[in-house]
Every structure is written in C-alpha cells, then in structure tokens.
C-alpha cells in the first residue's frame, strides 16, 4: 500500500497520468520527502476551481432541481418548503442548541428513554448561531445557508480528490453521482453532512498532497461536527503512523503533528460530555445509548434485517437495507476490484464509515445518511462510467436522477420516519 505525500502532476481527463502522459507514481513512504515547490495557494485554488467548474455546475443543477421538486410537493401537501428543508428532524435539535445552548432533553416511552441534545456535536450549531447573529435570518435559514455553501465546497473537494487519482472525467462523474444519491437531499437541508464532507474531502486531499498540518487541522474541526467523524480521524492518524513507520521514525515533524492534531476535536467533545455527565470515559456513550445509538458489532443490524423479512414495513426501511448492502459491495470493489486501488487514507476513511453504519445499532433508516460522506465508494462506478459509451453513462445518470428526486422528495415531505 502506497501513500502519496508530495504533490504530483494534475491528472488528465481519462486516466491516472499526468499532463505529460507519464504515470504519476505514488511517493515512496520509506524515503525522506524532498521539498516541493508549490504554486501560490490563491492561484492554485483558482486553477482548481476552473477545472472543477463543469462538475460543480452539474452538481448545482442536480441539487437545485431536487430542491425545486421538494418545494413543489411541499406546497402541494400544504407544507412550507423552507420549514421542510430547514426544520425537519435533527435540524430542530441543531437550531435549538444554536438558540439556547445545550441542556434540552426529551423523554420517551414512559421515561424509559431519555434523549439528550448532548448527542449532537457543537460545530454546526455554533456556525448557525454565528450566521444568524451576523445576518437577518432565522436559525433555520442560517442552517440552510451553511449547508448549501458547504455542499458546494464539499463537491469541489470530492472533485479534487477524484481528479488527482483518476482524472477529470472520472472526477466529474464522481461529483454527479454523489449529488444524485438517494439520500443526497440531505445536502440541501439543515443537516451536518455537508459541513462534515467538506472538511473530510479537503482533509483527505491535504493528506494526498502532503499538506499534513492542514490535514490534521481539518480533521480536528471535522471531529467537532459529527460522531462518525472518527472515520476521518482514523484515516489521518493511520496514514501518519504508516508514513512514520515506513520511514523508520524519520518522518517530517508535520506528519507527527497531523497525527496528534486530528483526534483533538472529536476527543475534546466526547470528554466534555463525559465530564458534564459525571463519567469522563462513559458519559458520552451513555448519552448516545439514550438514542439507541451504540456499536454492537452488527447485532442490531442483523435483528432489524430478520424483522424486515418477516413483517411488512414502511418503504424507507427496505430502501435503507438495499443502500447499506450496496455500500458494503462498493467497499469490497473499491478495495479489491479496481485497476488502480485508492491510497490508504481513502480506504481507511471509507471502511470506517461503512463499519460504523453496519456495526451500529439504532435508527436503521438513518444508515444511508451516515454513508453519504463515503464518497470514495463511488470511484469504481465513476471510473466505469468514464470509460463507458456516452449513451450508457447517460442512462445510468438519468435513472439515478429519477430515483434521487423522487425518493428525496418522499423522505422530506411524506416519510413518517427520521432520516
């Protein structure tokens, strides 16, 4: 397994080769990194944005169409579109935290289940509070503005990672496919996934390009956004350890610093909740247990599947099962079935997200949303579509668009279950 730790040439449209046509080799992790001259950051970002512009335009078109369909159906059923997108399920908890801080609980099942808002990480509510303080918008409106902006930054990050590895054409398909996933409607809602994916994609790109301090800092920030941000933390830490061991302890100090920085955000909030609950080590996990959210090595998933095949259920549950099963298959294909396997950080990140989703108990219907950040799972399909005939690629994209628009609208305006 190789890990790129220094910049290489930008890939072309159809392969993992640089502009000169030569294969872009992965850096040898056992040799000291040579200083690499990098272009000015501002110029590099402008060039990257120009290169990603067609993919970002397609992504924006997909998401704007999705929001339009949701809005029209919300009006049809007598609901406010902005309220449906900005004040649904978890969005209500985030906006309440932004307005009043932590401390709200909800008791269910005659007091047997106690749901605390401490289960929700603080970065997104903090951003909502800041934006609603600066701009004349409601907390729900602030949450939507943040999510929409973050979704665009996330799509850009997804593009640069895929472009670096597989070329512009495959990167464009990756962004389009990601924007048309069945649960991609979440990218248009006041949820944390857009912020988390934006931080994750750029942190992973920073690792691939040898910008270790950026990688550690972005991973630390992501750790304040969602519980499953531990997947990004693991990707940065494991890759840093791989480089350190491969170079027999002679890795640059920035690699060590990234490994130390990455866990700080996630660990700090978990410790804060533990101390607040009077149990520094177990307090946070007790809060999550109140939401029936815990890691049980897949036993909860197994019990739910057994129930699903023996009793009729709402439409969203079998869809969640199909999407989760597809993610497992795509992970296997990503790890073993690609001609050019992704670098270590992307494999660790994707595998950890799938493991958390499959191995976690509670809220089975939310598992597809938990898998939405795992964009590297789309690389095998995107690379295949990049090599396919245009008509075949168009048919796959159109079919996914119909599914995404219809199912996303159902989740927001009809489904009686949380996402």
XYZ file of C-alpha atoms in Angstrom:
419
model
C 0.000 0.000 0.000
C 1.428 3.386 -1.003
C 0.569 6.829 0.258
C 1.159 9.987 -1.728
C 2.938 12.526 0.429
C 4.201 15.010 -2.141
C 2.350 16.781 -4.936
C 2.259 15.146 -8.343
C 1.062 16.361 -11.718
C -2.605 17.089 -12.298
C -4.304 14.175 -13.984
C -5.811 14.319 -17.427
C -9.382 13.598 -18.422
C -9.277 9.867 -18.960
C -6.563 8.262 -16.864
C -4.383 8.482 -13.817
C -1.500 10.003 -15.773
C -0.105 13.479 -15.651
C -0.328 16.027 -18.416
C 2.910 14.827 -19.956
C 1.375 11.374 -20.314
C 3.654 9.583 -17.837
C 2.324 7.519 -14.960
C 2.096 9.536 -11.738
C 3.827 7.291 -9.186
C 2.901 7.167 -5.536
C 5.605 8.533 -3.284
C 7.911 6.075 -1.548
C 6.993 6.388 2.120
C 10.319 4.900 3.200
C 12.354 7.764 1.721
C 12.592 11.285 3.144
C 10.311 13.735 1.395
C 12.044 16.269 -0.787
C 10.903 19.863 -0.563
C 8.464 20.522 -3.378
C 7.901 23.920 -4.916
C 4.195 24.656 -4.751
C 2.348 27.327 -6.706
C 0.834 30.208 -4.813
C -2.204 28.983 -2.922
C -4.568 31.548 -4.396
C -3.521 30.805 -7.981
C -3.714 27.065 -7.386
C -7.220 27.351 -5.952
C -8.376 29.442 -8.896
C -6.983 26.914 -11.356
C -8.580 24.064 -9.430
C -11.937 25.831 -9.344
C -11.821 26.461 -13.103
C -11.015 22.801 -13.718
C -13.878 21.694 -11.445
C -16.398 24.227 -12.787
C -18.276 21.873 -15.168
C -18.657 19.226 -12.447
C -19.779 21.824 -9.911
C -22.317 23.217 -12.391
C -23.801 19.756 -12.870
C -23.861 19.222 -9.108
C -25.610 22.544 -8.572
C -28.148 21.713 -11.271
C -28.892 18.362 -9.609
C -29.349 19.850 -6.161
C -31.356 22.871 -7.334
C -33.664 20.556 -9.265
C -34.015 18.415 -6.158
C -34.925 21.415 -4.029
C -37.429 22.583 -6.652
C -39.184 19.203 -6.706
C -39.250 19.072 -2.887
C -40.621 22.621 -2.744
C -43.373 21.959 -5.282
C -44.505 18.818 -3.493
C -44.310 20.516 -0.093
C -46.620 23.245 -1.377
C -48.882 20.574 -2.799
C -49.272 18.875 0.596
C -49.647 22.184 2.432
C -46.173 22.474 3.987
C -43.689 25.319 3.895
C -40.694 24.323 1.722
C -38.237 26.280 3.868
C -39.614 24.685 7.007
C -39.442 21.226 5.441
C -35.795 21.733 4.497
C -34.674 23.757 7.500
C -36.774 22.451 10.404
C -37.028 18.670 9.980
C -35.966 16.018 12.486
C -32.363 16.649 13.611
C -32.477 20.202 12.243
C -34.821 21.108 15.103
C -32.238 19.949 17.647
C -29.412 21.863 15.963
C -31.340 25.127 15.778
C -32.480 24.766 19.401
C -28.863 24.311 20.517
C -27.863 27.359 18.459
C -30.542 29.450 20.162
C -30.474 28.188 23.748
C -27.308 26.138 24.186
C -27.121 22.592 25.471
C -29.371 21.192 28.179
C -32.579 20.098 26.451
C -33.774 16.512 26.888
C -36.754 14.559 25.627
C -38.303 11.665 27.500
C -39.876 8.808 25.553
C -41.620 5.556 26.420
C -42.847 6.492 29.890
C -39.468 7.721 30.982
C -37.574 4.633 29.829
C -35.658 6.525 27.110
C -34.004 9.860 27.759
C -32.746 11.689 24.653
C -30.274 14.488 25.344
C -29.098 17.170 22.946
C -25.543 16.435 24.093
C -25.585 13.701 21.432
C -25.228 16.462 18.813
C -21.737 17.818 18.205
C -21.190 21.588 18.528
C -19.633 22.823 15.265
C -22.820 23.108 13.215
C -24.931 24.766 15.952
C -22.041 27.155 16.550
C -21.973 28.091 12.862
C -25.765 28.579 12.873
C -25.526 30.867 15.892
C -22.749 32.914 14.255
C -24.536 33.326 10.917
C -27.893 34.199 12.497
C -26.091 36.803 14.624
C -24.456 38.446 11.581
C -27.302 38.100 9.052
C -31.012 38.891 9.471
C -32.097 35.254 9.098
C -33.754 32.713 11.363
C -31.666 29.856 12.786
C -33.301 27.513 10.268
C -32.427 29.877 7.423
C -28.857 30.167 8.723
C -28.599 26.383 8.805
C -29.705 26.174 5.186
C -27.239 28.830 4.039
C -24.403 26.998 5.782
C -25.422 23.644 4.314
C -25.780 24.991 0.774
C -22.376 26.685 0.872
C -20.742 23.669 2.499
C -22.302 21.324 -0.079
C -20.631 23.292 -2.876
C -17.269 23.250 -1.081
C -17.722 19.540 -0.426
C -18.445 18.824 -4.103
C -15.298 20.746 -5.025
C -13.301 18.698 -2.514
C -14.731 15.437 -3.852
C -13.713 16.541 -7.350
C -10.097 17.396 -6.486
C -9.579 14.075 -4.685
C -11.028 12.043 -7.572
C -9.282 14.188 -10.195
C -5.926 13.639 -8.544
C -6.374 9.867 -8.624
C -8.415 9.089 -11.739
C -8.625 12.162 -13.937
C -11.106 14.884 -14.710
C -13.746 12.768 -16.434
C -13.980 10.235 -13.601
C -13.955 13.077 -11.075
C -16.892 14.729 -12.821
C -18.873 11.501 -12.707
C -17.999 11.071 -9.033
C -19.394 14.505 -8.190
C -22.543 13.964 -10.248
C -23.169 10.523 -8.750
C -22.621 11.871 -5.237
C -25.103 14.671 -5.883
C -27.691 12.154 -7.114
C -27.511 9.532 -4.379
C -30.922 8.566 -2.953
C -30.196 10.460 0.285
C -28.461 13.433 -1.359
C -31.476 15.577 -0.452
C -29.722 15.888 2.925
C -27.148 18.102 1.181
C -29.930 20.650 0.684
C -31.205 20.511 4.273
C -30.104 21.965 7.596
C -28.062 18.892 8.485
C -24.388 18.425 9.343
C -23.411 16.141 6.456
C -22.442 18.937 4.014
C -20.088 20.513 6.570
C -18.593 17.159 7.513
C -17.994 16.104 3.897
C -16.464 19.481 3.036
C -13.950 19.119 5.868
C -13.343 15.435 5.125
C -12.765 15.788 1.387
C -10.290 18.618 1.781
C -8.546 16.892 4.706
C -8.087 13.778 2.579
C -6.796 15.881 -0.299
C -4.371 17.540 2.110
C -3.026 14.121 3.118
C -2.626 13.062 -0.515
C -0.786 16.263 -1.385
C 1.472 16.236 1.681
C -0.155 19.210 3.454
C -0.095 17.496 6.812
C -0.853 20.462 9.060
C -3.940 21.252 7.011
C -4.978 17.612 7.182
C -4.680 17.495 10.960
C -6.445 20.819 11.448
C -9.358 19.969 9.165
C -9.728 16.549 10.786
C -9.827 18.194 14.209
C -12.578 20.556 13.028
C -14.496 17.672 11.445
C -14.297 15.906 14.791
C -16.489 18.664 16.207
C -19.176 18.116 13.570
C -20.417 14.517 13.801
C -19.842 11.315 15.788
C -18.767 9.371 12.696
C -16.044 11.949 12.038
C -13.914 9.428 13.909
C -13.578 7.792 10.458
C -11.656 10.823 9.155
C -9.606 10.959 12.335
C -8.679 7.314 11.829
C -7.722 7.964 8.193
C -5.311 10.771 9.118
C -3.836 9.040 12.161
C -3.363 5.647 10.485
C -1.765 7.244 7.424
C 0.559 9.333 9.590
C 1.614 6.220 11.508
C 2.144 4.381 8.218
C 4.475 7.122 6.988
C 6.329 7.297 10.321
C 6.860 3.531 10.449
C 7.752 3.360 6.758
C 10.450 5.977 7.254
C 11.657 4.318 10.451
C 10.861 7.290 12.613
C 12.453 9.848 10.276
C 9.183 11.346 9.046
C 8.884 15.168 8.980
C 7.527 16.769 12.144
C 4.405 17.869 10.260
C 3.380 14.232 9.864
C 3.598 13.700 13.617
C 1.772 16.957 14.241
C -1.076 15.926 11.941
C -1.452 12.630 13.776
C -1.606 14.488 17.082
C -3.988 17.214 15.876
C -6.535 15.027 14.107
C -8.222 13.448 17.177
C -8.411 16.641 19.247
C -11.851 17.893 18.176
C -13.676 14.560 18.498
C -11.929 13.596 21.723
C -12.466 17.026 23.284
C -16.233 16.946 22.811
C -16.559 13.336 23.968
C -14.555 14.240 27.083
C -16.637 17.380 27.650
C -19.895 15.409 27.590
C -18.399 12.757 29.853
C -17.296 15.329 32.412
C -20.660 17.091 32.245
C -22.425 13.770 32.871
C -20.082 12.871 35.728
C -18.452 9.971 33.864
C -15.443 11.182 31.833
C -14.957 7.882 30.000
C -18.506 6.642 29.561
C -20.745 9.700 29.802
C -20.899 10.447 26.089
C -21.640 6.848 25.193
C -24.413 6.777 27.799
C -25.950 9.813 26.066
C -25.776 8.021 22.722
C -27.381 4.945 24.273
C -30.390 7.124 25.066
C -30.800 7.467 21.312
C -30.355 3.682 20.950
C -27.121 4.530 19.124
C -24.243 2.263 20.058
C -21.753 -0.025 18.366
C -22.826 -3.651 18.819
C -20.787 -5.332 16.056
C -23.790 -5.528 13.753
C -26.204 -7.381 16.050
C -28.756 -4.568 15.804
C -28.493 -4.631 12.031
C -28.953 -8.406 11.997
C -32.044 -8.200 14.241
C -33.552 -5.481 12.070
C -32.994 -7.475 8.872
C -34.623 -10.504 10.493
C -37.600 -8.343 11.442
C -37.740 -6.755 7.986
C -38.029 -10.051 6.150
C -40.747 -11.330 8.476
C -43.053 -8.316 8.724
C -44.259 -5.570 6.337
C -42.542 -2.221 6.806
C -42.557 1.315 5.524
C -40.915 1.887 2.166
C -37.897 3.658 3.680
C -36.707 0.654 5.654
C -36.165 -1.779 2.754
C -34.573 1.079 0.804
C -32.176 1.648 3.689
C -31.306 -2.049 3.644
C -30.617 -2.001 -0.110
C -28.473 1.139 0.130
C -26.476 -0.215 3.062
C -25.895 -3.528 1.307
C -24.794 -1.705 -1.826
C -22.289 0.296 0.221
C -20.739 -2.916 1.532
C -20.391 -4.260 -2.008
C -18.890 -0.998 -3.249
C -16.358 -1.061 -0.410
C -15.247 -4.537 -1.457
C -14.972 -3.359 -5.067
C -13.037 -0.250 -4.014
C -10.542 -2.290 -2.001
C -10.097 -5.252 -4.318
C -11.720 -4.680 -7.689
C -10.125 -1.533 -9.106
C -7.219 -1.467 -11.518
C -5.710 1.388 -9.523
C -6.614 0.990 -5.876
C -7.104 4.215 -3.874
C -4.421 5.262 -1.375
C -4.529 4.180 2.259
C -6.331 7.230 3.772
C -9.309 6.852 1.425
C -9.605 3.141 2.159
C -9.447 3.674 5.919
C -11.963 6.529 5.753
C -14.460 4.571 3.645
C -14.065 1.318 5.567
C -14.546 3.092 8.897
C -17.740 4.812 7.728
C -19.179 1.533 6.455
C -18.156 -0.266 9.650
C -19.822 2.390 11.820
C -23.017 2.277 9.761
C -23.286 -1.512 9.580
C -21.978 -2.225 13.062
C -24.036 0.427 14.837
C -27.437 -0.185 16.404
C -30.471 2.071 16.314
C -32.184 4.182 13.647
C -31.627 1.776 10.772
C -33.464 4.168 8.468
C -30.659 6.725 9.001
C -27.825 4.456 7.857
C -27.893 5.694 4.228
C -27.404 9.237 5.548
C -24.466 8.065 7.656
C -22.959 6.596 4.473
C -23.401 9.759 2.392
C -19.913 11.069 3.353
C -18.280 7.890 1.992
C -17.812 9.369 -1.489
C -14.771 7.183 -2.362
C -17.210 4.261 -2.633
C -18.353 5.854 -5.893
C -14.920 5.654 -7.540
C -15.425 2.198 -9.124
C -18.731 3.219 -10.714
C -17.420 6.651 -11.752
C -14.349 5.137 -13.411
C -16.516 2.600 -15.234
C -18.847 5.351 -16.464
C -15.864 7.435 -17.590
C -14.816 4.575 -19.864
C -18.333 3.626 -20.998
C -20.153 4.853 -24.072
C -21.882 8.203 -23.564
C -25.326 6.665 -24.049
C -24.760 4.106 -21.285
C -23.434 6.753 -18.915
C -26.420 8.964 -19.682
C -28.908 6.156 -18.965
C -27.311 5.378 -15.598
C -27.215 9.053 -14.644
C -30.810 9.666 -15.711
C -32.072 6.624 -13.799
C -30.236 7.701 -10.660
C -31.612 11.235 -11.049
C -35.194 9.976 -11.189
C -34.616 7.829 -8.090
C -32.888 10.660 -6.240
C -35.531 13.280 -6.983
C -38.447 11.000 -6.205
C -37.038 9.333 -3.124
C -35.588 12.551 -1.710
C -38.972 14.243 -2.010
C -40.614 11.261 -0.309
C -38.141 11.432 2.605
C -38.689 15.146 3.232
C -42.422 15.525 2.666
C -44.062 12.109 3.114
C -41.975 9.632 5.102
C -43.076 9.339 8.761
C -39.588 8.379 9.927
C -36.402 10.343 10.610
C -33.614 10.424 8.043
